[in-house]
Short mmCIF file of N, CA and C in Angstrom, two decimals:
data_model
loop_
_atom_site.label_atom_id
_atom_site.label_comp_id
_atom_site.label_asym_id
_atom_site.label_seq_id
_atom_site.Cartn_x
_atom_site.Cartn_y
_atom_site.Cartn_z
N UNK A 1 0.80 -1.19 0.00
CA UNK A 1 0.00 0.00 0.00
C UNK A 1 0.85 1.27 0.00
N UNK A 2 2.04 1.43 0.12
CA UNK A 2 2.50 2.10 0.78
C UNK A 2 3.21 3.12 -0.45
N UNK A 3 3.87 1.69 -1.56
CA UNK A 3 3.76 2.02 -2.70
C UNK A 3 2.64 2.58 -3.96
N UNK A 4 1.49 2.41 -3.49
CA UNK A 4 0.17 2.92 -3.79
C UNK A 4 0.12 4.51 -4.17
N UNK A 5 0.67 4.87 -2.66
CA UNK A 5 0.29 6.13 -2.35
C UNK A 5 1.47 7.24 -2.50
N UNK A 6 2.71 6.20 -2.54
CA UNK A 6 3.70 7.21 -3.53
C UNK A 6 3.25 7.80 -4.26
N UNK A 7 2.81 6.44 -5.60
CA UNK A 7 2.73 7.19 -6.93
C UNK A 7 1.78 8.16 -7.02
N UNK A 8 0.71 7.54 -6.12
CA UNK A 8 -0.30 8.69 -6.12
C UNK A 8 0.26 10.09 -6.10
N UNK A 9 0.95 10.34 -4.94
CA UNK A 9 1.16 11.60 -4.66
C UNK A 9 2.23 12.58 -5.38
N UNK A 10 3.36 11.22 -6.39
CA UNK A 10 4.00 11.76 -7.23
C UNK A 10 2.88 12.32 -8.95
N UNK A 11 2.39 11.49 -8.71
CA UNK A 11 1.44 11.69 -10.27
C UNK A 11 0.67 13.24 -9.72
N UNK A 12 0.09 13.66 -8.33
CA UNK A 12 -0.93 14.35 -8.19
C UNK A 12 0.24 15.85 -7.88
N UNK A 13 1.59 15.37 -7.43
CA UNK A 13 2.53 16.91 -7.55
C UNK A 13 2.93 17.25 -9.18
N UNK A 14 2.85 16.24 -10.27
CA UNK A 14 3.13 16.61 -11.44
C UNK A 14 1.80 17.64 -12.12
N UNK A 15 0.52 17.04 -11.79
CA UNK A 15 -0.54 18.05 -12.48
C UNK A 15 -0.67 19.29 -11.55
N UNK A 16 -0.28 19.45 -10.37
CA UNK A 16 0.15 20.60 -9.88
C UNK A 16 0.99 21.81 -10.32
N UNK A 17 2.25 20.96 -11.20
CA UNK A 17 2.91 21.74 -11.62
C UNK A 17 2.86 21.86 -13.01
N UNK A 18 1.75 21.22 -13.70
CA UNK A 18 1.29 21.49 -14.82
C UNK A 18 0.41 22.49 -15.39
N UNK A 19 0.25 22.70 -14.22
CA UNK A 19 -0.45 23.90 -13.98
C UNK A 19 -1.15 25.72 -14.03
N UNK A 20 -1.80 25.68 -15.07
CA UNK A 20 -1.28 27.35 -15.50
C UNK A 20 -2.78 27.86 -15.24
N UNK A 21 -2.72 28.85 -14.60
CA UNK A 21 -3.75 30.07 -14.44
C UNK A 21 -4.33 30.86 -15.96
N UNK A 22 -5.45 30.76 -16.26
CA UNK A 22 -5.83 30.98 -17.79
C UNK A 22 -6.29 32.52 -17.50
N UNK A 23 -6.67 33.13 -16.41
CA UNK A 23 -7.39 34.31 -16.19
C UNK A 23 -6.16 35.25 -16.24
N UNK A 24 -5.98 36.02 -16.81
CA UNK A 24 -5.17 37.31 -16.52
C UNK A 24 -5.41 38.27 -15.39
N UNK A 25 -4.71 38.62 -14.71
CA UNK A 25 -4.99 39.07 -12.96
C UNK A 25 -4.73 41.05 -13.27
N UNK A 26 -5.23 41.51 -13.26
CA UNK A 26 -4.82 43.44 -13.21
C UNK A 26 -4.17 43.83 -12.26
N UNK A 27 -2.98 44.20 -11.90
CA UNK A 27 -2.42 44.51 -10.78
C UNK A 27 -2.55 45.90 -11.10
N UNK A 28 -3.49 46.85 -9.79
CA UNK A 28 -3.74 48.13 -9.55
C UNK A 28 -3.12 48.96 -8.25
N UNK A 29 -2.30 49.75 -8.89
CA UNK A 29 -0.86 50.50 -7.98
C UNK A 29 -2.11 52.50 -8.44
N UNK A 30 -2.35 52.55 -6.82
CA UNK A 30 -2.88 53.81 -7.29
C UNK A 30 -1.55 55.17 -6.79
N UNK A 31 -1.63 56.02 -7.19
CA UNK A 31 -0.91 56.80 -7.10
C UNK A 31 -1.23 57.98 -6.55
N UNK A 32 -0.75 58.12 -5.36
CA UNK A 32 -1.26 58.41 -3.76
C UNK A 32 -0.31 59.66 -3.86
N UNK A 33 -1.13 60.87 -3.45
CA UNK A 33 -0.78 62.31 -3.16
C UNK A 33 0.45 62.36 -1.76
N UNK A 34 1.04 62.95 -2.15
CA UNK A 34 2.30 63.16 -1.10
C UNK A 34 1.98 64.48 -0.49
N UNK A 35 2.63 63.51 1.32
CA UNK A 35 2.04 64.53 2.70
C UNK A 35 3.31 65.53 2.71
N UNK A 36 3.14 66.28 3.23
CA UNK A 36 4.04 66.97 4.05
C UNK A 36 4.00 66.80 5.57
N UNK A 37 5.62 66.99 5.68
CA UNK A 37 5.35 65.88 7.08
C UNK A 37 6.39 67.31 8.24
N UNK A 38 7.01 68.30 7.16
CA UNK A 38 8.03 69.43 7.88
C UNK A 38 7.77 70.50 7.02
N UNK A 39 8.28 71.88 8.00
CA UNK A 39 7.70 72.51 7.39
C UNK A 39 9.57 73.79 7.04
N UNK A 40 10.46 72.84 7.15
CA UNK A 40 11.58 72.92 6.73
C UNK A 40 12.15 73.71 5.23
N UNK A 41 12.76 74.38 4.91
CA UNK A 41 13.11 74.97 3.26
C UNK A 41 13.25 73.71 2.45
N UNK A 42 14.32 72.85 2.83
CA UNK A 42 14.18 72.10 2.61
C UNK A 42 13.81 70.95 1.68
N UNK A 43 12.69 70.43 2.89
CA UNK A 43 11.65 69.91 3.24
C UNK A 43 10.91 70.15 2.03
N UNK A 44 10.54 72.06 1.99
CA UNK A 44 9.25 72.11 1.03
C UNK A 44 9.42 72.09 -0.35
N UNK A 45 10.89 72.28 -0.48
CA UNK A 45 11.76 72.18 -1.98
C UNK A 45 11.40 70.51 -2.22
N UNK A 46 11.47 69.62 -1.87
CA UNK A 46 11.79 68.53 -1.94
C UNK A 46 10.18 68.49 -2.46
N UNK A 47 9.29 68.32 -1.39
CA UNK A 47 7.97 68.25 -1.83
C UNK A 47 7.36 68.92 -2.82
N UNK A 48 7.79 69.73 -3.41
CA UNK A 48 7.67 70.59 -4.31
C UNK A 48 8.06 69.70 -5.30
N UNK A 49 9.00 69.36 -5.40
CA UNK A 49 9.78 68.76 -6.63
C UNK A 49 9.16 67.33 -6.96
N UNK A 50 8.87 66.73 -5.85
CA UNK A 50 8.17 65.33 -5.61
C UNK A 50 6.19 66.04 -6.33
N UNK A 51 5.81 67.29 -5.27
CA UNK A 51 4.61 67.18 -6.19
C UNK A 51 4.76 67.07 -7.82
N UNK A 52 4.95 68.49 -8.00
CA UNK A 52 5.57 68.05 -9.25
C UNK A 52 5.61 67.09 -10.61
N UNK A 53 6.31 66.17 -9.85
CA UNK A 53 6.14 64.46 -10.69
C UNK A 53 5.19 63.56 -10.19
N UNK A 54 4.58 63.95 -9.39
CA UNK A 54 3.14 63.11 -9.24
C UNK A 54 2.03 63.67 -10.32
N UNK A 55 2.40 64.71 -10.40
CA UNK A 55 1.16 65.73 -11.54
C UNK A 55 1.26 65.19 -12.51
N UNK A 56 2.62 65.41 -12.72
CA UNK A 56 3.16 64.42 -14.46
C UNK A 56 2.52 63.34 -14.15
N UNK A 57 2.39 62.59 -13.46
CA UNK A 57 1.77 61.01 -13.76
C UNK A 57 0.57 61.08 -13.68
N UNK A 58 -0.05 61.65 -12.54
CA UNK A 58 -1.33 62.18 -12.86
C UNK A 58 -1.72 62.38 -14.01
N UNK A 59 -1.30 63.49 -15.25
CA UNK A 59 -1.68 63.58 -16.45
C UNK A 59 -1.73 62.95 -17.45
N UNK A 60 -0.25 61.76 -17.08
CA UNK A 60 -0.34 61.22 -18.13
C UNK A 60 -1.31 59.76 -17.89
N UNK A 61 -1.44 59.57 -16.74
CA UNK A 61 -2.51 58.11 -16.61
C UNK A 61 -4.12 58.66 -16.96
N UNK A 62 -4.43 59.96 -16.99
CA UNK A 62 -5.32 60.98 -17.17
C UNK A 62 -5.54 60.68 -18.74
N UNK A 63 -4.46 60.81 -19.39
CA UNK A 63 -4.54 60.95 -21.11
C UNK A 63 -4.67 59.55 -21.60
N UNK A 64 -4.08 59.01 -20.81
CA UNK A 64 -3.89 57.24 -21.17
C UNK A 64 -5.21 57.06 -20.89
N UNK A 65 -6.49 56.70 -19.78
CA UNK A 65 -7.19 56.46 -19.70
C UNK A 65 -8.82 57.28 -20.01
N UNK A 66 -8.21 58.45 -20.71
CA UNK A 66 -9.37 59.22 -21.32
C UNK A 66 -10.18 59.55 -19.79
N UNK A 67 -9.88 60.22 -18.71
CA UNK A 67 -10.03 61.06 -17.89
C UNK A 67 -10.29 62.08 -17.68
N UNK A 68 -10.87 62.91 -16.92
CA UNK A 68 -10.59 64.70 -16.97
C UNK A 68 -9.48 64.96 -15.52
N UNK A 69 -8.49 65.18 -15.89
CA UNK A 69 -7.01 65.66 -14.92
C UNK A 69 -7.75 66.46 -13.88
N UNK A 70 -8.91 67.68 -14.48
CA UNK A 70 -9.75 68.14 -12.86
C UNK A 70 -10.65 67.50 -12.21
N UNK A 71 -11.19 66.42 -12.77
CA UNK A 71 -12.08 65.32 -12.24
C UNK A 71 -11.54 64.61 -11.15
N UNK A 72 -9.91 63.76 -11.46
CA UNK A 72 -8.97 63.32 -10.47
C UNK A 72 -8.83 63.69 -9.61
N UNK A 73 -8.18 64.97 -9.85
CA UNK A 73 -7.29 65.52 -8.64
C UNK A 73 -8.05 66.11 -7.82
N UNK A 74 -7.78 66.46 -6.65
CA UNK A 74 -8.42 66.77 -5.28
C UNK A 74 -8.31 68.68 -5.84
N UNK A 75 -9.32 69.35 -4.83
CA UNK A 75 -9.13 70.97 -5.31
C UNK A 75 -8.71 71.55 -4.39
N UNK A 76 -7.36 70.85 -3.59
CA UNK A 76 -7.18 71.61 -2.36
C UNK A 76 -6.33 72.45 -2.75
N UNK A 77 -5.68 72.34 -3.96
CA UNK A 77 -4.56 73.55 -4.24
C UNK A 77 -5.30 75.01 -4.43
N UNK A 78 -6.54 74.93 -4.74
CA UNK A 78 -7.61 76.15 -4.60
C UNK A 78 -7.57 76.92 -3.49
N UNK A 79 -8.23 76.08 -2.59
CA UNK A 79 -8.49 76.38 -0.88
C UNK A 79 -6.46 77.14 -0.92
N UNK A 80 -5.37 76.88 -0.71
CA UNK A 80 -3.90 77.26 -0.63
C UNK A 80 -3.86 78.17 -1.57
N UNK A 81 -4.28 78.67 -2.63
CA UNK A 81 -3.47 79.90 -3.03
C UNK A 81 -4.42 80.48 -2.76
N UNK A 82 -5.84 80.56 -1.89
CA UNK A 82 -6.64 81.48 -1.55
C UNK A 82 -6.23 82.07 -0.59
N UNK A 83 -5.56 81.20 0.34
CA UNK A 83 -5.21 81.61 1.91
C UNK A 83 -3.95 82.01 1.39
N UNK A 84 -3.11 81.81 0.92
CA UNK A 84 -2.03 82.45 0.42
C UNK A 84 -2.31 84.18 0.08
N UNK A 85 -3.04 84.15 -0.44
CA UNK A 85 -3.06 85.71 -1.15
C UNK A 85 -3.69 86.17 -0.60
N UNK A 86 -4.49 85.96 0.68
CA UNK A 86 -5.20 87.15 1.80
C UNK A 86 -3.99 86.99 2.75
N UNK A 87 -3.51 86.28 2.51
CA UNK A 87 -2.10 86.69 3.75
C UNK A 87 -0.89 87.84 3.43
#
């Protein structure tokens, strides 16, 4: 019996590894707004430079997927140059 259950288990690891997934899987990476975390020169140069190239991708996953770029994006840069310019 013992020999039985070898083969069994050798025959049942081969269709295991015969094995192929027919569904194609979407791997979805969203692309997440950057915090400010200091309020350093720095600091805001850096984030600056980092916003920046999030916009670029923003636009271009925007154009790629037939989007509206003001639909996406959040309107807080509105609310900031408002308070900016009464200051």
């Amino acid at each position: 019996m013992t020999k039985r259950r070898a083969t069994e288990d050798a025959n049942s690891s081969d269709e295991e590894e015969s094995y192929e997934h027919s569904i194609p899987v979407l791997i979805f990476l969203p692309v997440l707004p950057l915090k400010n975390r200091s309020i350093a020169l720095e600091a805001l140069v850096q984030w600056e430079r980092r916003r920046s190239e999030y916009e670029a991708k923003m636009k271009a996953h925007c154009r790629s997927s037939g989007d509206n770029y003001d639909h996406v994006t959040q309107v807080r840069s509105t609310r900031i140059c408002s308070r900016r310019s009464a200051l």
